[in-house]
Amino acid sequence: MNDINIRKITLSDIDQLQNIGKQTFAETFSSGNSEANMNDYLKHKFSKEVLETELNDKNSEFYFAELEQQNIGYLKINFGKSQTEISGENALEIERIYVLKEFHGKKVGQLLYQKAIELAKQQKVDYIWLGVWEDNPRAIRFYEKNGFVKFDKHIFKLGNDEQTDIMMRLLLKNN
């Protein structure tokens, strides 16, 4: 997997982003949610209008993980007022790290995570934070392995279902 390239996503990549966003979210969460709630979430959160707004936000950035010109995962980070919960603090939010199911366990998520760390250090933030669904033990273990600690919880709404996300953070030293 040494040939994986991490590339910043631009507005011209919106169709590819929409496709991988929908596919990876569905692969990750369909088994634990109703079809109606999944369809509602995918339709709204991954609409071209929403993605265009996010791509045009100067405080948000997206990156593809590419292998042999195929998008196999992606990262979304937020700074400043674009953070979903903690705005105004000197922090970076990892809003999304998703990898196609066939590439799980192949260190793709780790490469995207390392890109987020690199960006956080460039921005000289004090910490990185994220929310992860309490029923996603694989992701929780991934972040704990990378030094994140739980600090709070919040509600994530998927369709009409209110779910609990565990909020985790990683303090950065030697910015």
mmCIF file of C-alpha atoms in Angstrom:
data_model
loop_
_atom_site.group_PDB
_atom_site.id
_atom_site.type_symbol
_atom_site.label_atom_id
_atom_site.label_comp_id
_atom_site.label_asym_id
_atom_site.label_seq_id
_atom_site.Cartn_x
_atom_site.Cartn_y
_atom_site.Cartn_z
ATOM 1 C CA MET A 1 0.000 0.000 0.000
ATOM 2 C CA ASN A 2 3.026 2.270 -0.418
ATOM 3 C CA ASP A 3 1.523 3.718 -3.584
ATOM 4 C CA ILE A 4 -1.292 5.566 -1.821
ATOM 5 C CA ASN A 5 -1.397 9.265 -2.643
ATOM 6 C CA ILE A 6 -3.140 11.854 -0.446
ATOM 7 C CA ARG A 7 -4.570 14.653 -2.587
ATOM 8 C CA LYS A 8 -6.552 17.771 -1.693
ATOM 9 C CA ILE A 9 -10.079 17.674 -3.072
ATOM 10 C CA THR A 10 -11.315 20.606 -5.152
ATOM 11 C CA LEU A 11 -14.735 21.633 -6.400
ATOM 12 C CA SER A 12 -14.051 19.792 -9.678
ATOM 13 C CA ASP A 13 -13.959 16.541 -7.630
ATOM 14 C CA ILE A 14 -17.489 16.995 -6.253
ATOM 15 C CA ASP A 15 -18.999 13.981 -8.074
ATOM 16 C CA GLN A 16 -16.222 11.685 -6.863
ATOM 17 C CA LEU A 17 -16.562 13.051 -3.327
ATOM 18 C CA GLN A 18 -20.320 12.528 -3.384
ATOM 19 C CA ASN A 19 -19.893 8.929 -4.569
ATOM 20 C CA ILE A 20 -17.247 7.892 -2.059
ATOM 21 C CA GLY A 21 -18.972 9.801 0.736
ATOM 22 C CA LYS A 22 -22.244 7.966 0.211
ATOM 23 C CA GLN A 23 -20.591 4.583 -0.317
ATOM 24 C CA THR A 24 -18.299 4.681 2.710
ATOM 25 C CA PHE A 25 -20.983 6.053 5.035
ATOM 26 C CA ALA A 26 -23.431 3.359 3.922
ATOM 27 C CA GLU A 27 -20.795 0.624 4.268
ATOM 28 C CA THR A 28 -19.938 1.811 7.762
ATOM 29 C CA PHE A 29 -23.390 2.435 9.209
ATOM 30 C CA SER A 30 -26.127 0.636 7.202
ATOM 31 C CA SER A 31 -26.160 -2.480 9.355
ATOM 32 C CA GLY A 32 -26.931 -0.511 12.510
ATOM 33 C CA ASN A 33 -29.555 1.851 11.108
ATOM 34 C CA SER A 34 -32.889 1.745 9.294
ATOM 35 C CA GLU A 35 -32.928 2.034 5.529
ATOM 36 C CA ALA A 36 -35.200 5.098 5.747
ATOM 37 C CA ASN A 37 -32.828 6.935 8.115
ATOM 38 C CA MET A 38 -29.801 6.032 5.983
ATOM 39 C CA ASN A 39 -31.472 7.184 2.772
ATOM 40 C CA ASP A 40 -32.571 10.450 4.388
ATOM 41 C CA TYR A 41 -29.086 11.160 5.746
ATOM 42 C CA LEU A 42 -27.278 10.267 2.510
ATOM 43 C CA LYS A 43 -29.692 12.333 0.414
ATOM 44 C CA HIS A 44 -29.226 15.455 2.507
ATOM 45 C CA LYS A 45 -25.646 15.317 3.866
ATOM 46 C CA PHE A 46 -24.123 14.252 0.550
ATOM 47 C CA SER A 47 -26.177 16.437 -1.773
ATOM 48 C CA LYS A 48 -24.183 18.463 -4.267
ATOM 49 C CA GLU A 49 -25.435 21.674 -2.648
ATOM 50 C CA VAL A 50 -24.136 20.670 0.800
ATOM 51 C CA LEU A 51 -20.837 19.377 -0.573
ATOM 52 C CA GLU A 52 -20.324 22.516 -2.662
ATOM 53 C CA THR A 53 -20.863 24.696 0.409
ATOM 54 C CA GLU A 54 -18.397 22.573 2.402
ATOM 55 C CA LEU A 55 -15.799 22.600 -0.392
ATOM 56 C CA ASN A 56 -16.061 26.401 -0.659
ATOM 57 C CA ASP A 57 -15.626 26.883 3.109
ATOM 58 C CA LYS A 58 -12.126 28.304 3.717
ATOM 59 C CA ASN A 59 -12.078 26.639 7.169
ATOM 60 C CA SER A 60 -12.777 23.128 5.864
ATOM 61 C CA GLU A 61 -10.586 20.885 3.742
ATOM 62 C CA PHE A 62 -11.109 17.501 2.106
ATOM 63 C CA TYR A 63 -8.456 15.003 0.979
ATOM 64 C CA PHE A 64 -8.714 11.811 -1.079
ATOM 65 C CA ALA A 65 -6.618 8.723 -0.478
ATOM 66 C CA GLU A 66 -5.898 7.438 -3.985
ATOM 67 C CA LEU A 67 -4.516 4.125 -5.143
ATOM 68 C CA GLU A 68 -3.887 3.605 -8.856
ATOM 69 C CA GLN A 69 -6.141 6.581 -9.689
ATOM 70 C CA GLN A 70 -9.011 5.153 -7.599
ATOM 71 C CA ASN A 71 -10.366 7.033 -4.595
ATOM 72 C CA ILE A 72 -10.278 4.570 -1.705
ATOM 73 C CA GLY A 73 -10.918 6.908 1.217
ATOM 74 C CA TYR A 74 -11.242 10.513 2.249
ATOM 75 C CA LEU A 75 -10.690 12.956 5.091
ATOM 76 C CA LYS A 76 -12.603 16.089 6.079
ATOM 77 C CA ILE A 77 -11.173 18.535 8.612
ATOM 78 C CA ASN A 78 -12.547 21.777 10.043
ATOM 79 C CA PHE A 79 -10.906 24.782 11.698
ATOM 80 C CA GLY A 80 -12.261 27.791 13.566
ATOM 81 C CA LYS A 81 -15.956 28.579 13.164
ATOM 82 C CA SER A 82 -16.460 25.660 10.761
ATOM 83 C CA GLN A 83 -16.007 23.110 13.535
ATOM 84 C CA THR A 84 -19.280 21.362 14.271
ATOM 85 C CA GLU A 85 -19.108 21.770 18.072
ATOM 86 C CA ILE A 86 -16.021 23.536 19.389
ATOM 87 C CA SER A 87 -15.739 26.798 17.517
ATOM 88 C CA GLY A 88 -13.450 29.616 18.443
ATOM 89 C CA GLU A 89 -10.855 27.440 20.137
ATOM 90 C CA ASN A 90 -7.408 26.717 18.750
ATOM 91 C CA ALA A 91 -8.372 23.247 17.579
ATOM 92 C CA LEU A 92 -8.836 21.118 14.477
ATOM 93 C CA GLU A 93 -11.824 18.832 14.049
ATOM 94 C CA ILE A 94 -11.564 15.586 12.137
ATOM 95 C CA GLU A 95 -15.142 15.444 10.915
ATOM 96 C CA ARG A 96 -14.709 12.446 8.641
ATOM 97 C CA ILE A 97 -12.179 9.728 7.927
ATOM 98 C CA TYR A 98 -13.791 7.062 5.785
ATOM 99 C CA VAL A 99 -12.218 4.240 3.811
ATOM 100 C CA LEU A 100 -13.852 1.832 1.369
ATOM 101 C CA LYS A 101 -14.581 -1.426 3.171
ATOM 102 C CA GLU A 102 -12.341 -3.488 0.857
ATOM 103 C CA PHE A 103 -9.368 -1.375 2.029
ATOM 104 C CA HIS A 104 -10.021 -1.637 5.782
ATOM 105 C CA GLY A 105 -6.973 -2.895 7.671
ATOM 106 C CA LYS A 106 -4.569 -1.666 4.988
ATOM 107 C CA LYS A 107 -3.428 1.503 6.831
ATOM 108 C CA VAL A 108 -5.414 3.885 4.592
ATOM 109 C CA GLY A 109 -7.179 5.421 7.597
ATOM 110 C CA GLN A 110 -3.803 5.829 9.291
ATOM 111 C CA LEU A 111 -2.440 7.764 6.287
ATOM 112 C CA LEU A 112 -5.471 10.068 6.293
ATOM 113 C CA TYR A 113 -5.110 10.506 10.053
ATOM 114 C CA GLN A 114 -1.416 11.398 9.601
ATOM 115 C CA LYS A 115 -2.452 14.038 7.055
ATOM 116 C CA ALA A 116 -4.771 15.553 9.683
ATOM 117 C CA ILE A 117 -1.897 15.599 12.213
ATOM 118 C CA GLU A 118 0.353 17.311 9.656
ATOM 119 C CA LEU A 119 -2.303 19.966 8.978
ATOM 120 C CA ALA A 120 -2.914 20.487 12.708
ATOM 121 C CA LYS A 121 0.798 21.071 13.283
ATOM 122 C CA GLN A 122 0.979 23.493 10.342
ATOM 123 C CA GLN A 123 -1.921 25.439 11.874
ATOM 124 C CA LYS A 124 -0.298 25.239 15.332
ATOM 125 C CA VAL A 125 -3.497 24.077 17.007
ATOM 126 C CA ASP A 126 -3.526 22.944 20.632
ATOM 127 C CA TYR A 127 -5.520 19.804 20.010
ATOM 128 C CA ILE A 128 -7.445 17.672 17.528
ATOM 129 C CA TRP A 129 -10.933 16.451 18.356
ATOM 130 C CA LEU A 130 -13.669 14.347 16.789
ATOM 131 C CA GLY A 131 -16.936 12.582 17.471
ATOM 132 C CA VAL A 132 -17.295 8.834 16.968
ATOM 133 C CA TRP A 133 -20.482 6.771 17.241
ATOM 134 C CA GLU A 134 -20.581 4.822 20.501
ATOM 135 C CA ASP A 135 -21.583 1.715 18.508
ATOM 136 C CA ASN A 136 -18.464 1.851 16.315
ATOM 137 C CA PRO A 137 -15.859 0.068 18.472
ATOM 138 C CA ARG A 138 -13.464 -0.336 15.524
ATOM 139 C CA ALA A 139 -13.179 3.443 15.098
ATOM 140 C CA ILE A 140 -12.958 4.040 18.857
ATOM 141 C CA ARG A 141 -10.046 1.572 19.091
ATOM 142 C CA PHE A 142 -8.340 3.257 16.109
ATOM 143 C CA TYR A 143 -8.445 6.661 17.792
ATOM 144 C CA GLU A 144 -7.463 5.322 21.214
ATOM 145 C CA LYS A 145 -4.489 3.581 19.599
ATOM 146 C CA ASN A 146 -3.499 6.984 18.215
ATOM 147 C CA GLY A 147 -3.599 8.637 21.636
ATOM 148 C CA PHE A 148 -7.108 10.128 21.679
ATOM 149 C CA VAL A 149 -8.992 10.218 24.982
ATOM 150 C CA LYS A 150 -12.729 10.524 25.611
ATOM 151 C CA PHE A 151 -13.829 13.878 27.013
ATOM 152 C CA ASP A 152 -17.560 14.256 26.375
ATOM 153 C CA LYS A 153 -20.572 13.007 24.416
ATOM 154 C CA HIS A 154 -22.972 14.632 21.986
ATOM 155 C CA ILE A 155 -26.066 13.712 20.010
ATOM 156 C CA PHE A 156 -25.735 12.877 16.329
ATOM 157 C CA LYS A 157 -29.000 12.807 14.410
ATOM 158 C CA LEU A 158 -29.313 10.191 11.656
ATOM 159 C CA GLY A 159 -32.706 10.669 10.066
ATOM 160 C CA ASN A 160 -35.125 10.615 12.989
ATOM 161 C CA ASP A 161 -32.773 8.599 15.220
ATOM 162 C CA GLU A 162 -30.796 10.403 17.903
ATOM 163 C CA GLN A 163 -27.508 8.588 18.508
ATOM 164 C CA THR A 164 -24.700 9.197 20.961
ATOM 165 C CA ASP A 165 -21.259 10.108 19.701
ATOM 166 C CA ILE A 166 -18.272 9.915 22.002
ATOM 167 C CA MET A 167 -16.150 13.031 21.713
ATOM 168 C CA MET A 168 -12.414 12.361 21.780
ATOM 169 C CA ARG A 169 -9.380 14.613 21.646
ATOM 170 C CA LEU A 170 -5.648 14.478 21.240
ATOM 171 C CA LEU A 171 -3.536 17.207 22.805
ATOM 172 C CA LEU A 172 -0.642 18.260 20.587
ATOM 173 C CA LYS A 173 2.758 19.042 22.030
ATOM 174 C CA ASN A 174 5.629 20.927 20.440
ATOM 175 C CA ASN A 175 3.578 22.687 17.806
#
